[in-house]
Tab-separated table of C-alpha atoms in Angstrom:
chain	number	residue	atom	x	y	z
A	1060	ASP	CA	0.000	0.000	0.000
A	1061	ILE	CA	1.085	3.579	-0.624
A	1062	GLN	CA	1.538	5.470	2.639
A	1063	MET	CA	0.436	9.099	2.757
A	1064	THR	CA	1.934	11.410	5.365
A	1065	GLN	CA	0.618	14.898	5.997
A	1066	SER	CA	2.273	17.718	7.855
A	1067	PRO	CA	1.573	19.355	10.117
A	1068	SER	CA	-0.996	17.243	11.961
A	1069	SER	CA	-2.541	20.391	13.352
A	1070	MET	CA	-2.040	24.110	13.125
A	1071	SER	CA	-3.487	27.340	14.371
A	1072	ALA	CA	-4.092	30.215	12.008
A	1073	SER	CA	-5.827	33.578	11.883
A	1074	LEU	CA	-8.405	34.948	9.513
A	1075	GLY	CA	-6.742	36.208	6.367
A	1076	ASP	CA	-3.665	33.993	6.793
A	1077	ARG	CA	-2.097	31.939	4.040
A	1078	VAL	CA	-2.019	28.282	5.077
A	1079	THR	CA	0.087	25.534	3.534
A	1080	ILE	CA	-0.415	21.826	4.151
A	1081	THR	CA	1.885	19.201	2.703
A	1082	CYS	CA	1.309	15.589	1.781
A	1083	ARG	CA	4.054	13.105	0.974
A	1084	ALA	CA	3.550	9.737	-0.716
A	1085	SER	CA	5.758	6.741	0.040
A	1086	GLN	CA	6.271	6.264	-3.715
A	1087	SER	CA	5.594	8.287	-6.825
A	1088	ILE	CA	1.920	8.815	-7.586
A	1089	SER	CA	2.423	11.195	-10.540
A	1090	ARG	CA	-0.341	13.802	-10.199
A	1091	TRP	CA	-2.973	11.443	-8.864
A	1092	LEU	CA	-3.781	13.203	-5.615
A	1093	ALA	CA	-6.951	14.708	-4.220
A	1094	TRP	CA	-7.608	16.998	-1.274
A	1095	TYR	CA	-10.665	16.933	0.978
A	1096	GLN	CA	-12.094	19.185	3.661
A	1097	GLN	CA	-14.002	17.652	6.560
A	1098	LYS	CA	-15.951	19.472	9.235
A	1099	PRO	CA	-17.071	17.828	12.482
A	1100	GLY	CA	-19.946	15.415	11.984
A	1101	LYS	CA	-19.862	15.808	8.208
A	1102	ALA	CA	-18.609	13.782	5.293
A	1103	PRO	CA	-15.425	14.844	3.525
A	1104	LYS	CA	-15.870	17.291	0.674
A	1105	ILE	CA	-13.711	17.191	-2.426
A	1106	LEU	CA	-11.665	20.349	-2.992
A	1107	ILE	CA	-9.002	19.447	-5.521
A	1108	TYR	CA	-8.261	16.445	-7.733
A	1109	ASP	CA	-5.423	15.549	-10.076
A	1110	ALA	CA	-3.169	17.507	-7.684
A	1111	SER	CA	-4.182	20.958	-8.916
A	1112	THR	CA	-7.657	20.909	-10.491
A	1113	LEU	CA	-10.194	22.812	-8.448
A	1114	GLU	CA	-13.531	21.062	-8.055
A	1115	SER	CA	-16.462	23.052	-9.415
A	1116	GLY	CA	-17.862	25.437	-6.820
A	1117	VAL	CA	-14.776	25.435	-4.591
A	1118	PRO	CA	-13.469	28.956	-3.866
A	1119	SER	CA	-10.361	29.999	-5.762
A	1120	ARG	CA	-8.490	30.700	-2.514
A	1121	PHE	CA	-7.853	26.938	-2.460
A	1122	SER	CA	-5.043	25.706	-4.674
A	1123	GLY	CA	-2.995	22.559	-5.041
A	1124	SER	CA	0.404	21.770	-6.471
A	1125	GLY	CA	2.974	19.042	-6.706
A	1126	SER	CA	3.724	15.796	-8.486
A	1127	GLY	CA	5.585	12.593	-7.818
A	1128	THR	CA	5.776	12.255	-4.038
A	1129	ASP	CA	5.352	15.790	-2.695
A	1130	PHE	CA	2.168	17.815	-2.781
A	1131	THR	CA	0.844	21.013	-1.269
A	1132	LEU	CA	-2.574	22.428	-0.466
A	1133	THR	CA	-2.620	26.186	-0.033
A	1134	ILE	CA	-5.444	28.250	1.374
A	1135	SER	CA	-4.936	31.954	0.810
A	1136	ASN	CA	-6.865	34.526	2.821
A	1137	LEU	CA	-8.253	32.038	5.361
A	1138	GLN	CA	-11.984	32.448	5.965
A	1139	PRO	CA	-14.099	31.403	8.989
A	1140	GLU	CA	-15.613	28.495	7.066
A	1141	ASP	CA	-12.134	27.102	6.296
A	1142	PHE	CA	-11.470	25.942	9.857
A	1143	ALA	CA	-11.683	22.198	9.385
A	1144	THR	CA	-9.603	19.072	8.929
A	1145	TYR	CA	-7.968	18.452	5.559
A	1146	TYR	CA	-7.048	15.075	4.081
A	1147	CYS	CA	-5.082	14.034	1.051
A	1148	LEU	CA	-5.959	10.916	-0.940
A	1149	GLN	CA	-3.734	9.068	-3.370
A	1150	ALA	CA	-5.609	8.028	-6.508
A	1151	ASN	CA	-2.688	6.277	-8.171
A	1152	SER	CA	-3.467	2.723	-7.173
A	1153	TYR	CA	-5.652	0.498	-5.043
A	1154	PRO	CA	-6.126	0.289	-2.164
A	1155	ARG	CA	-6.778	4.023	-2.044
A	1156	THR	CA	-5.116	5.551	1.004
A	1157	PHE	CA	-5.570	8.820	2.860
A	1158	GLY	CA	-3.262	11.014	4.864
A	1159	GLN	CA	-3.803	11.206	8.597
A	1160	GLY	CA	-5.346	14.663	8.346
A	1161	THR	CA	-4.383	18.227	9.205
A	1162	LYS	CA	-6.626	20.113	11.574
A	1163	VAL	CA	-6.721	23.867	11.046
A	1164	ASP	CA	-8.111	25.766	13.988
A	1165	ILE	CA	-8.389	29.357	15.079
A	1166	LYS	CA	-5.366	31.009	16.651
B	782	GLN	CA	-28.666	16.145	-8.105
B	783	VAL	CA	-27.183	12.843	-6.988
B	784	GLN	CA	-27.496	12.007	-3.306
B	785	LEU	CA	-26.303	9.034	-1.280
B	786	GLN	CA	-27.838	7.837	1.979
B	787	GLU	CA	-26.574	5.099	4.276
B	788	SER	CA	-28.897	2.943	6.352
B	789	GLY	CA	-28.544	0.031	8.704
B	790	PRO	CA	-28.163	-0.878	12.378
B	791	GLY	CA	-26.093	1.379	14.566
B	792	LEU	CA	-25.114	-1.411	16.952
B	793	VAL	CA	-23.646	-4.782	16.067
B	794	LYS	CA	-22.460	-7.504	18.419
B	795	PRO	CA	-18.908	-8.819	18.269
B	796	SER	CA	-18.403	-11.759	15.869
B	797	GLU	CA	-21.598	-10.880	13.980
B	798	THR	CA	-21.954	-9.366	10.502
B	799	LEU	CA	-22.256	-5.639	9.912
B	800	SER	CA	-24.684	-4.931	7.053
B	801	LEU	CA	-25.240	-1.484	5.561
B	802	THR	CA	-27.067	-0.219	2.506
B	803	CYS	CA	-26.485	2.914	0.463
B	804	SER	CA	-29.393	4.318	-1.516
B	805	VAL	CA	-28.583	6.410	-4.569
B	806	SER	CA	-31.042	9.051	-5.702
B	807	GLY	CA	-30.651	10.743	-9.065
B	808	GLY	CA	-28.135	10.104	-11.806
B	809	PRO	CA	-27.069	6.900	-13.573
B	810	MET	CA	-25.765	3.830	-11.785
B	811	ILE	CA	-22.852	3.297	-14.151
B	812	TYR	CA	-20.224	4.506	-11.718
B	813	TYR	CA	-17.990	2.734	-9.247
B	814	TRP	CA	-19.632	2.726	-5.809
B	815	SER	CA	-17.539	2.537	-2.693
B	816	TRP	CA	-17.441	2.295	1.077
B	817	VAL	CA	-15.038	4.254	3.293
B	818	ARG	CA	-14.891	4.223	7.072
B	819	GLN	CA	-13.471	6.471	9.762
B	820	SER	CA	-12.744	5.128	13.207
B	821	PRO	CA	-12.892	7.633	16.077
B	822	GLY	CA	-9.852	9.894	15.887
B	823	LYS	CA	-8.354	7.980	12.984
B	824	ARG	CA	-7.817	8.514	9.322
B	825	LEU	CA	-10.224	7.590	6.576
B	826	GLU	CA	-9.944	4.000	5.371
B	827	TYR	CA	-10.984	2.680	1.959
B	828	ILE	CA	-13.023	-0.528	2.266
B	829	GLY	CA	-13.832	-1.425	-1.340
B	830	TYR	CA	-15.882	-0.751	-4.452
B	831	VAL	CA	-18.384	-2.391	-6.784
B	832	HIS	CA	-19.275	-1.616	-10.392
B	833	HIS	CA	-22.352	-2.435	-12.435
B	834	THR	CA	-20.229	-4.700	-14.652
B	835	GLY	CA	-19.582	-6.916	-11.639
B	836	ASP	CA	-16.083	-5.614	-11.064
B	837	ALA	CA	-15.252	-5.325	-7.375
B	838	ASP	CA	-12.210	-4.511	-5.275
B	839	TYR	CA	-11.545	-4.809	-1.581
B	840	ASN	CA	-8.886	-3.448	0.711
B	841	PRO	CA	-6.518	-6.363	1.384
B	842	SER	CA	-6.657	-5.523	5.098
B	843	LEU	CA	-10.378	-6.399	5.104
B	844	LYS	CA	-10.724	-8.632	2.056
B	845	SER	CA	-11.381	-11.868	3.921
B	846	ARG	CA	-14.371	-10.332	5.716
B	847	VAL	CA	-15.905	-7.922	3.169
B	848	THR	CA	-18.500	-8.235	0.451
B	849	ILE	CA	-19.896	-5.284	-1.495
B	850	SER	CA	-22.846	-5.849	-3.809
B	851	LEU	CA	-24.889	-3.692	-6.167
B	852	ASP	CA	-28.589	-3.796	-7.074
B	853	THR	CA	-29.110	-1.311	-9.890
B	854	SER	CA	-32.868	-1.963	-10.052
B	855	LYS	CA	-33.211	-0.794	-6.458
B	856	ARG	CA	-30.525	1.876	-6.892
B	857	GLN	CA	-28.702	0.498	-3.865
B	858	PHE	CA	-25.363	-0.999	-2.986
B	859	SER	CA	-24.517	-2.842	0.191
B	860	LEU	CA	-21.660	-3.618	2.526
B	861	ASN	CA	-21.315	-6.804	4.548
B	862	LEU	CA	-18.442	-7.044	7.023
B	863	SER	CA	-18.280	-10.314	8.906
B	864	PHE	CA	-16.801	-11.305	12.265
B	865	VAL	CA	-16.685	-7.746	13.531
B	866	THR	CA	-14.736	-6.641	16.583
B	867	ALA	CA	-14.522	-3.381	18.505
B	868	ALA	CA	-11.871	-2.273	16.003
B	869	ASP	CA	-14.622	-2.092	13.380
B	870	THR	CA	-16.455	0.627	15.310
B	871	ALA	CA	-16.490	3.585	12.940
B	872	VAL	CA	-18.519	6.002	10.888
B	873	TYR	CA	-19.185	4.247	7.589
B	874	TYR	CA	-19.579	6.355	4.466
B	875	CYS	CA	-20.805	5.315	1.064
B	876	ALA	CA	-19.249	7.275	-1.770
B	877	ARG	CA	-19.124	7.501	-5.536
B	878	LEU	CA	-15.842	7.116	-7.361
B	879	TYR	CA	-15.338	9.508	-10.247
B	880	ASP	CA	-12.686	9.911	-12.912
B	881	THR	CA	-12.665	12.743	-15.448
B	882	ASN	CA	-10.159	11.141	-17.779
B	883	ALA	CA	-11.136	7.452	-17.637
B	884	GLN	CA	-7.611	6.408	-16.724
B	885	GLY	CA	-8.564	4.636	-13.533
B	886	HIS	CA	-7.336	7.386	-11.244
B	887	ASP	CA	-10.710	8.005	-9.691
B	888	TRP	CA	-11.426	9.753	-6.429
B	889	PHE	CA	-14.438	9.992	-4.125
B	890	ASP	CA	-16.532	12.867	-5.419
B	891	LEU	CA	-19.888	12.338	-3.697
B	892	TRP	CA	-20.437	11.063	-0.184
B	893	GLY	CA	-23.319	10.010	2.003
B	894	GLN	CA	-23.706	11.687	5.382
B	895	GLY	CA	-22.208	8.679	7.166
B	896	ILE	CA	-23.580	6.244	9.711
B	897	LEU	CA	-21.991	5.412	13.045
B	898	VAL	CA	-21.754	1.710	13.714
B	899	THR	CA	-20.684	0.589	17.170
B	900	VAL	CA	-19.528	-2.941	17.816
B	901	SER	CA	-20.412	-3.905	21.357
B	902	SER	CA	-22.168	-6.645	23.265
């Protein structure tokens, strides 16, 4: 199985901040990575797929980059509704595997 | 608008079989349909998928205990997980797998709201 490691596991940020979350795969997954946002008691919501393609309806302050083993999710100008936990998912091979999550809370 | 909804018992006894159903409203049934679970405080875990062609895949960590089936006439797919233990306590999500470029690199684009299943006597 491909192991996905996110960093940091948690972070505190202020409104308007630029936030960067990284995800590292244990082997190359080309650009086959997705990012999800999950709020307490809710299902994950797709934000980005194919490493950098923004899902329809997702605000443009979310962006993704990377290829191979190293990927980044960036949230510019953090908004109140962005405080949540973020997960990466490798879509290169089965079984699909997720990162352990990064919780973004209010500083 | 496509919506997914899980249903089933919220409490299962150890060594018994966990059975859940996902009802799909709207849209065609030609996709790959999947189950994902999330144990308390833990990461999301892929369980498996089923396709209307009969194709199915299971996570090797659960393969010996899992069956996922699809009934397109009822617009439902189901999860059976046998010989459950407390480690199977989790929120179970049904989800649709989607791939824009048909290269097999699909991701979970639509999710049900999730159902908490507790394994306890």
